[in-house]
XYZ file of N, CA, C and O in Angstrom:
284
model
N 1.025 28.375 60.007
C 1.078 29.072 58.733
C 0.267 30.360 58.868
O -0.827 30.448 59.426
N 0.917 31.300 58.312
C -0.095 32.748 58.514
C -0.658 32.632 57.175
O -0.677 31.932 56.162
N -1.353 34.283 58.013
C -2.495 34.407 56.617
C -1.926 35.576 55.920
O -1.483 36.456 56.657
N -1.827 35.812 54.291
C -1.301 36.786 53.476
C -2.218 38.030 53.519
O -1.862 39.165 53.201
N -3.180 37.748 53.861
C -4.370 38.843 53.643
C -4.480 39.363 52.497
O -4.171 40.503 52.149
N -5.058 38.274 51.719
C -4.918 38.406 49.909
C -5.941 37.427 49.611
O -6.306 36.415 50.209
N -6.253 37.895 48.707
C -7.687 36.930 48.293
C -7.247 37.125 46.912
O -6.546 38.041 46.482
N -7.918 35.819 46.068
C -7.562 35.228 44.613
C -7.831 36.391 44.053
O -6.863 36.814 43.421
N -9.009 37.268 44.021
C -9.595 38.267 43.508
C -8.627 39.133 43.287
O -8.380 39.616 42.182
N -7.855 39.447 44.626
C -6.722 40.324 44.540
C -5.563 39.875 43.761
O -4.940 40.762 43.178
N -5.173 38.718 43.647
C -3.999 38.516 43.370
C -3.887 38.546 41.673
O -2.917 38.900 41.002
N -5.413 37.976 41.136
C -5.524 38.487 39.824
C -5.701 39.684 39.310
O -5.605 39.831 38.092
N -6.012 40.833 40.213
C -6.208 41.971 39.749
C -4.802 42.985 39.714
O -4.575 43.984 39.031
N -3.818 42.154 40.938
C -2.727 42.896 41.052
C -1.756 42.635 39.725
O -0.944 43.356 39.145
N -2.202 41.303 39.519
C -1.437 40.839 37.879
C -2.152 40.478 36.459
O -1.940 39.656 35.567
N -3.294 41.713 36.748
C -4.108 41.916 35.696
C -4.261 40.307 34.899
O -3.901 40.153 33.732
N -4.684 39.493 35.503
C -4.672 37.950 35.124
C -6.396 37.914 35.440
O -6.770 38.912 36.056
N -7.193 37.184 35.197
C -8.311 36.400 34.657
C -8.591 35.748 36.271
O -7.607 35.080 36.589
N -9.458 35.756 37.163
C -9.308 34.993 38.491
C -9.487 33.624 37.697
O -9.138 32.683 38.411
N -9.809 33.331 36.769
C -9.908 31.408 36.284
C -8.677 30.969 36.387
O -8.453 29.862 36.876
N -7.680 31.791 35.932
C -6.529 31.847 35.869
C -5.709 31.399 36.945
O -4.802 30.567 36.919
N -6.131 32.033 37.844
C -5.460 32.382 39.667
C -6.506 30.463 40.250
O -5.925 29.462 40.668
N -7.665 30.577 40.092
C -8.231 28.988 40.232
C -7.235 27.899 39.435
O -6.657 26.961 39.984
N -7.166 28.260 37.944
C -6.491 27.182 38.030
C -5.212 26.714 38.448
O -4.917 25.522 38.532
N -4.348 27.809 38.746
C -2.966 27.344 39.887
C -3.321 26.945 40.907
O -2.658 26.092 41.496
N -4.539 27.473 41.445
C -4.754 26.774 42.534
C -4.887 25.319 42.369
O -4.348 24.550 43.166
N -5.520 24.944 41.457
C -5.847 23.351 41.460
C -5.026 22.733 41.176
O -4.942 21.567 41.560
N -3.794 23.529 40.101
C -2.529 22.685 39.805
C -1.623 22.867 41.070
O -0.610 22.178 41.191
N -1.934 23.661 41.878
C -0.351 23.585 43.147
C -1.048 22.945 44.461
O -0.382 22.937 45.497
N -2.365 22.405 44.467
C -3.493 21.607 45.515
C -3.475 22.620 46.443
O -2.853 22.470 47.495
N -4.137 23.738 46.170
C -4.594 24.981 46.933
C -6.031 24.998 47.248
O -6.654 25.399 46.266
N -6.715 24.745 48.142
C -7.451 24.757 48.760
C -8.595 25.707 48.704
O -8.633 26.264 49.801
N -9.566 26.159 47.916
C -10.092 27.753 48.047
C -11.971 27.309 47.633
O -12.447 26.208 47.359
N -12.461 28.284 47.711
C -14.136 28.492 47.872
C -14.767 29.177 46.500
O -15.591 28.908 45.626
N -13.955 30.116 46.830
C -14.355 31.362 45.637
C -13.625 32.416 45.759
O -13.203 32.636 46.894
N -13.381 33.047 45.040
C -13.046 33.964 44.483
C -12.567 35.248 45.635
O -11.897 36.203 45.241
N -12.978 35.124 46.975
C -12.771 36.176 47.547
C -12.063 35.378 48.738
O -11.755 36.099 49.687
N -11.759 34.074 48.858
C -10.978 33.410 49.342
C -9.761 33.618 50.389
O -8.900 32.795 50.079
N -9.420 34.233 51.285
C -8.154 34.421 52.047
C -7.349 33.253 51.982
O -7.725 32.080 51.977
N -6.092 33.753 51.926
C -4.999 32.834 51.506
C -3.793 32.839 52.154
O -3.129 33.867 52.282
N -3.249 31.098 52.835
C -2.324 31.266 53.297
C -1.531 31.871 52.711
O -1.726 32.339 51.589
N -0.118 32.013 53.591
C 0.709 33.062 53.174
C 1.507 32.357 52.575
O 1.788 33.068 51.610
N 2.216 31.214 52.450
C 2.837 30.372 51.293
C 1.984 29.737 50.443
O 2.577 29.509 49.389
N 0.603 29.261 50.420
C 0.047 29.806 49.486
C 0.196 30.561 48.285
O 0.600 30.201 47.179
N -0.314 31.989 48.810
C -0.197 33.315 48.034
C 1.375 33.463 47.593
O 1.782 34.071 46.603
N 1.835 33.051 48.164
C 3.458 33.117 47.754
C 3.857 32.026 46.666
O 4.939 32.217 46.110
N 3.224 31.064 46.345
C 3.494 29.650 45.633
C 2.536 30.740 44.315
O 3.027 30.888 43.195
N 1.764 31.115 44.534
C 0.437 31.316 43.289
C 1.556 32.643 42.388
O 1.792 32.680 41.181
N 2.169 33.800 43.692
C 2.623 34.959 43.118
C 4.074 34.203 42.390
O 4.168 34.690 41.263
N 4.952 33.437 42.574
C 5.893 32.863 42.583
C 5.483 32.224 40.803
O 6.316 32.378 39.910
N 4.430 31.690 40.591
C 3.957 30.543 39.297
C 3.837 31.622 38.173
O 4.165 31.468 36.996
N 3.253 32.854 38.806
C 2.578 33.932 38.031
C 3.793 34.336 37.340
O 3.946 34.005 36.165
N 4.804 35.124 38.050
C 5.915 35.543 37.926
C 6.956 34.645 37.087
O 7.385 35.016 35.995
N 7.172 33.926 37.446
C 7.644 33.223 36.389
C 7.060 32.757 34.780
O 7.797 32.315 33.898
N 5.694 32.955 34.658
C 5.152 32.616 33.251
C 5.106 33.731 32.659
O 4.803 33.770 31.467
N 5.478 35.192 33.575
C 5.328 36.021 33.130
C 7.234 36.769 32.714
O 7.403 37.620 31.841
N 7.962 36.401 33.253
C 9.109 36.498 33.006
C 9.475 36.316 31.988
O 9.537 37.176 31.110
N 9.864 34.925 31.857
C 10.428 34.500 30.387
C 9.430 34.975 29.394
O 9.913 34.734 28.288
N 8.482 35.431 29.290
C 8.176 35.716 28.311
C 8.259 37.495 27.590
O 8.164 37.866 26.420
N 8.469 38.279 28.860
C 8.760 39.733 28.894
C 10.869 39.440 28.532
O 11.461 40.489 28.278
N 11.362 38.709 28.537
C 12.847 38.345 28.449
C 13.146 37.696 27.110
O 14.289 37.629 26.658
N 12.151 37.256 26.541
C 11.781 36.667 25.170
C 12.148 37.620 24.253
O 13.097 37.632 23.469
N 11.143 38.535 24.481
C 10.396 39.528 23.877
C 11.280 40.721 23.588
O 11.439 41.215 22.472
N 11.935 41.201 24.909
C 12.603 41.892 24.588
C 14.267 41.770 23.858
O 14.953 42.673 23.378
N 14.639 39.962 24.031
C 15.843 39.824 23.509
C 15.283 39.743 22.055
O 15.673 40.513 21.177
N 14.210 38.629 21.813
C 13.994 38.972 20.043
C 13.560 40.145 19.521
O 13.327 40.070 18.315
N 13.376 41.190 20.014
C 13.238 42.992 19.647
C 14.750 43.424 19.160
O 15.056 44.130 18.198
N 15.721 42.686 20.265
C 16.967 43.341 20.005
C 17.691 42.511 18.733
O 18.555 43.004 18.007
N 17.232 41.336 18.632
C 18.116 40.954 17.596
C 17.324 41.245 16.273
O 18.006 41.023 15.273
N 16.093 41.673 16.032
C 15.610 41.942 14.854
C 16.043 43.020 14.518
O 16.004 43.187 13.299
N 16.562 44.071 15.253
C 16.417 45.014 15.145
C 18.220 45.395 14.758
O 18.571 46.552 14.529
């Protein structure tokens, strides 16, 4: 398994998310980490960016279909 060369720190800052945030996927997907500056496998980081993305989807797809029908 490689390494992403990404640390939690980063991955919350790239998705303006909370690092508690980025910990707690970790603990819900049994991710392995120290702290906060953590290097991360690369499916890993791919499982965490993958969880992010999706909670963040449907809700930007929400948003913009109930804009269109109020409107």
């Amino acid at each position: 398994m490689g390494f992403a060369d990404l640390s939690i720190a980063e991955i919350a800052a790239d998705y303006s998310i909370p690092v508690e945030k980025v910990f707690s996927l970790c603990n819900q997907l049994g991710i392995a980490y120290k702290h906060q500056k953590t290097r991360l496998a690369l499916e890993d980081a791919k499982a965490i960016i993958s969880q992010i993305s999706s909670e963040i989807g449907p809700k930007g797809t929400s948003s913009s279909v109930g804009d269109n029908e109020v409107t």
